[in-house]
PDB file of C-alpha atoms in Angstrom:
ATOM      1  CA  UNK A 470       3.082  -1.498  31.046  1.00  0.00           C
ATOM      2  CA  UNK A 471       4.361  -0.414  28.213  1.00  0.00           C
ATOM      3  CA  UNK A 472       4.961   3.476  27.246  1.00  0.00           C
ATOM      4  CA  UNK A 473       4.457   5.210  23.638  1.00  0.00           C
ATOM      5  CA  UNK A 474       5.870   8.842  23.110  1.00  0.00           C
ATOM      6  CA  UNK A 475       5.000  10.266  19.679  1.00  0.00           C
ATOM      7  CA  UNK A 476       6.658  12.681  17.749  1.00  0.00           C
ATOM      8  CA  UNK A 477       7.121  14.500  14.097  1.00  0.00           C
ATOM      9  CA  UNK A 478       3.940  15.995  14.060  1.00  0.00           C
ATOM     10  CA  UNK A 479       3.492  19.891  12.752  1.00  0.00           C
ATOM     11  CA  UNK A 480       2.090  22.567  10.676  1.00  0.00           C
ATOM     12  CA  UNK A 481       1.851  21.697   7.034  1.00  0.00           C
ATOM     13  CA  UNK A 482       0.376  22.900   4.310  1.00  0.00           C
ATOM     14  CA  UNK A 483      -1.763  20.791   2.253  1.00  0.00           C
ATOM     15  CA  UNK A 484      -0.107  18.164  -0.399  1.00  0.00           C
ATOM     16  CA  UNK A 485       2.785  18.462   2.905  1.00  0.00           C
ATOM     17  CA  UNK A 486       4.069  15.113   4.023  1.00  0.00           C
ATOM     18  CA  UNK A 487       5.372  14.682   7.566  1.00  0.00           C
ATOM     19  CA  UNK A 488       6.863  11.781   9.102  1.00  0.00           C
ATOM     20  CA  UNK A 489       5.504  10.774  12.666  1.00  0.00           C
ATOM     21  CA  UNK A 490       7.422   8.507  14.817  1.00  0.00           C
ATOM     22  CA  UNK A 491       5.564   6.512  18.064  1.00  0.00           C
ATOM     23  CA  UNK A 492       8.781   5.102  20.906  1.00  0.00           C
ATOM     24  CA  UNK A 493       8.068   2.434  22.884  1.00  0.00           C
ATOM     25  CA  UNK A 494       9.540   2.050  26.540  1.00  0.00           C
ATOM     26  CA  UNK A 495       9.890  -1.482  26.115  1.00  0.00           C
ATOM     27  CA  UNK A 496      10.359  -4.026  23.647  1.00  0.00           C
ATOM     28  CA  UNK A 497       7.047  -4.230  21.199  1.00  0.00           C
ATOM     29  CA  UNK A 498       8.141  -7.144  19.183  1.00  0.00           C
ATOM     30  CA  UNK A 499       6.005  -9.009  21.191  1.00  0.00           C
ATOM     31  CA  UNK A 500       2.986  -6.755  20.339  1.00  0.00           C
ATOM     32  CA  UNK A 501       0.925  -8.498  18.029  1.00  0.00           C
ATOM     33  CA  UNK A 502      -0.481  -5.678  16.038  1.00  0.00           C
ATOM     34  CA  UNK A 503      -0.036  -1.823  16.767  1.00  0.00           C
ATOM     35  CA  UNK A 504      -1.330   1.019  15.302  1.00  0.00           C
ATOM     36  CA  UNK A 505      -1.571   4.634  14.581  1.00  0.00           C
ATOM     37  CA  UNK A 506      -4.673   6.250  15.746  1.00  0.00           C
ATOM     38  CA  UNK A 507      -6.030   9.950  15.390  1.00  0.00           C
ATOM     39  CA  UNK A 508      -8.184  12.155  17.255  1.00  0.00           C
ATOM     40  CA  UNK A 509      -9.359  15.512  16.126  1.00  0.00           C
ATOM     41  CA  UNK A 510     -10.943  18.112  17.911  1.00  0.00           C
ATOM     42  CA  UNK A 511     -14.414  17.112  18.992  1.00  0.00           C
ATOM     43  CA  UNK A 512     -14.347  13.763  18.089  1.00  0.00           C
ATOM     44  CA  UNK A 513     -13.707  10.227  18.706  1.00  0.00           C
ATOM     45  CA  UNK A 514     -10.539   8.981  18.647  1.00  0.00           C
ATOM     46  CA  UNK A 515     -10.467   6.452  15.275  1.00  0.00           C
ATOM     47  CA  UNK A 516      -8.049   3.968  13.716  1.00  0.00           C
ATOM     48  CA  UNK A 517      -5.718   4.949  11.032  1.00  0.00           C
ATOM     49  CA  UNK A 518      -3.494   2.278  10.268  1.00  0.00           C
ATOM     50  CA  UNK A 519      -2.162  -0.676  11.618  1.00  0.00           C
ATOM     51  CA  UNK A 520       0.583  -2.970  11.318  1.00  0.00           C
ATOM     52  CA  UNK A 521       1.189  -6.648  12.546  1.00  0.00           C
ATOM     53  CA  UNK A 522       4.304  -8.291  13.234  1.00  0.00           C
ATOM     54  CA  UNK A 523       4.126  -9.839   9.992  1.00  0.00           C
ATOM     55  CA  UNK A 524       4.561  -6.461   8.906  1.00  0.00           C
ATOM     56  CA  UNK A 525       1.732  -6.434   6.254  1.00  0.00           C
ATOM     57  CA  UNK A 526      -0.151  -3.187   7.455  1.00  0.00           C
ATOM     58  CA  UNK A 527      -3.726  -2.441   6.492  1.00  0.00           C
ATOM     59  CA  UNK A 528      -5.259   1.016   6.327  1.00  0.00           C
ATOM     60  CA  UNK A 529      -8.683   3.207   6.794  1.00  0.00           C
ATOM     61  CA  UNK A 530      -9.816   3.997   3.591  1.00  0.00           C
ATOM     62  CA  UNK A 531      -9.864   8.138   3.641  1.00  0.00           C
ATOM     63  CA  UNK A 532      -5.669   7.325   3.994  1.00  0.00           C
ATOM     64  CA  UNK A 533      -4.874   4.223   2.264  1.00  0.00           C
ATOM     65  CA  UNK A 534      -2.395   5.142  -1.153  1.00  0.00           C
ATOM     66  CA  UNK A 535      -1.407   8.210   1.182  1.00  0.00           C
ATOM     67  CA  UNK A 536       0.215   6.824   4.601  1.00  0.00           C
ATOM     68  CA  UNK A 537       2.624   4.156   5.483  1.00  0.00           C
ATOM     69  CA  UNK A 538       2.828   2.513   8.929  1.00  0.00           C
ATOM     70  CA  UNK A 539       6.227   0.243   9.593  1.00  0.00           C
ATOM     71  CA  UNK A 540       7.800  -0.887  12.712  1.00  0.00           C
ATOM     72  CA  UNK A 541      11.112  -1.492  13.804  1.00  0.00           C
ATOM     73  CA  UNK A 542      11.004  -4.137  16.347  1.00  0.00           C
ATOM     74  CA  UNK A 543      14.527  -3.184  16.733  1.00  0.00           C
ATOM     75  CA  UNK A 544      14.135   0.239  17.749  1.00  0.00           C
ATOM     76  CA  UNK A 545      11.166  -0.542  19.412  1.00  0.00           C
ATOM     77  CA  UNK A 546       9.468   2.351  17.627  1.00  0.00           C
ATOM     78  CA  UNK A 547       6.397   2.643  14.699  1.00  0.00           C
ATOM     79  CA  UNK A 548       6.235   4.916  12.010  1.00  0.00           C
ATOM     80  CA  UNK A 549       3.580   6.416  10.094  1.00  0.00           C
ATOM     81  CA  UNK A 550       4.670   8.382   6.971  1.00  0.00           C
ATOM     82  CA  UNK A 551       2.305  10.666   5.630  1.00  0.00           C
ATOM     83  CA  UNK A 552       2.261  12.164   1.904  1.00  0.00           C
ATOM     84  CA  UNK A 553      -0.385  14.226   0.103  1.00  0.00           C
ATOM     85  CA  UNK A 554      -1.651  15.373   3.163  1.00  0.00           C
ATOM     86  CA  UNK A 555      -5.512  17.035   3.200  1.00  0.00           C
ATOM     87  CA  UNK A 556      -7.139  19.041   5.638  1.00  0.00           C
ATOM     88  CA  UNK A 557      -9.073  16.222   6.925  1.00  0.00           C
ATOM     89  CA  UNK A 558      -6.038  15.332   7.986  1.00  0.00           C
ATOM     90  CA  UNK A 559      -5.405  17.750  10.958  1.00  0.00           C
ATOM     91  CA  UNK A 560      -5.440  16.082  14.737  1.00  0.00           C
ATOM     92  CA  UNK A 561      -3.522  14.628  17.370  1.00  0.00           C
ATOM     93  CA  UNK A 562      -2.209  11.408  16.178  1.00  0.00           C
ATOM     94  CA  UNK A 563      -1.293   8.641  18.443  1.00  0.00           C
ATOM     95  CA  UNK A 564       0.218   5.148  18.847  1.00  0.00           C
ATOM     96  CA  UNK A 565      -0.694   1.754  20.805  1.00  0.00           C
ATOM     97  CA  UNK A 566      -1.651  -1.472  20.565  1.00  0.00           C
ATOM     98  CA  UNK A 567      -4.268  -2.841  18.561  1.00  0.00           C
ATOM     99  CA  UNK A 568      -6.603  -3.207  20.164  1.00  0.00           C
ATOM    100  CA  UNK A 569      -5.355  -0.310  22.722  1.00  0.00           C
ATOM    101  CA  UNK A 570      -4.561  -1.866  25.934  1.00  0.00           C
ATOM    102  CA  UNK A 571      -1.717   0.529  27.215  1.00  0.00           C
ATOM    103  CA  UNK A 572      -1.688   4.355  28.435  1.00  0.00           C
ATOM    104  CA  UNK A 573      -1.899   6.601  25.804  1.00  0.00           C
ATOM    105  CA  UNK A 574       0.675   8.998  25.235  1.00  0.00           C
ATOM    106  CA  UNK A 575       0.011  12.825  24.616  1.00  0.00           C
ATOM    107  CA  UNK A 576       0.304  12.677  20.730  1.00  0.00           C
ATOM    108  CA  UNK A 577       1.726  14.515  18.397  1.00  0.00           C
ATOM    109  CA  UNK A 578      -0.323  17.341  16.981  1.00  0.00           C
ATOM    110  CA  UNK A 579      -0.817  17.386  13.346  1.00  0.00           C
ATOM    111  CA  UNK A 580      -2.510  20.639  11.047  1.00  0.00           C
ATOM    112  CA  UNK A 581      -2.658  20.693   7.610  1.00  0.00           C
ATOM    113  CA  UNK A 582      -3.736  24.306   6.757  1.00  0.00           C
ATOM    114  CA  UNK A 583      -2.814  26.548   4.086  1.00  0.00           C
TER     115      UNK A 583
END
């Protein structure tokens, strides 16, 4: 039922940051736990970060000291801000729920290449 559309992903060079934003059609506040999720070419889709409405987030290991997931209940709209960015990095990042009950959206691309 409910929509994400992600955005604010890019070419960047390594060390880059970028700043991905996930809107929801439709409130999320009521969404227990949501989460950032990556996929890169030729592999499984895995879990990044996630972040409950008690806003304490929790992190995969390879990113943790690196990205920071917040939502706005507000705005209806997640955020994953990423700094120090490595090559390991690179592929389509997405949002949903945790665990991922809803469509998801196309993603926003991300490359870190030099």
């Amino acid at each position: 039922q409910v929509q994400f559309v992600e955005s604010g992903g890019g070419l960047v060079q390594p060390g880059g940051s970028l700043r991905l934003s996930c809107a929801a059609s439709g409130n999320i506040f009521s969404i227990y736990a949501m989460g950032w999720y990556r996929q890169a070419p030729g592999k499984q889709r895995e879990l990044v970060a996630t972040i409950f409405n008690s806003d304490r987030p929790n992190y995969t290991d390879s990113v943790k000291g690196r990205f920071t997931i917040s939502r706005d209940n507000g705005k209806n709209t997640v955020y994953l801000q990423m700094n120090s960015l490595k090559p390991e990095d690179t592929a389509v990042y997405y949002c949903n729920a945790r665990p991922p009950y809803a469509r998801w959206g196309q993603g926003t691309q991300v490359i870190v290449s030099s």
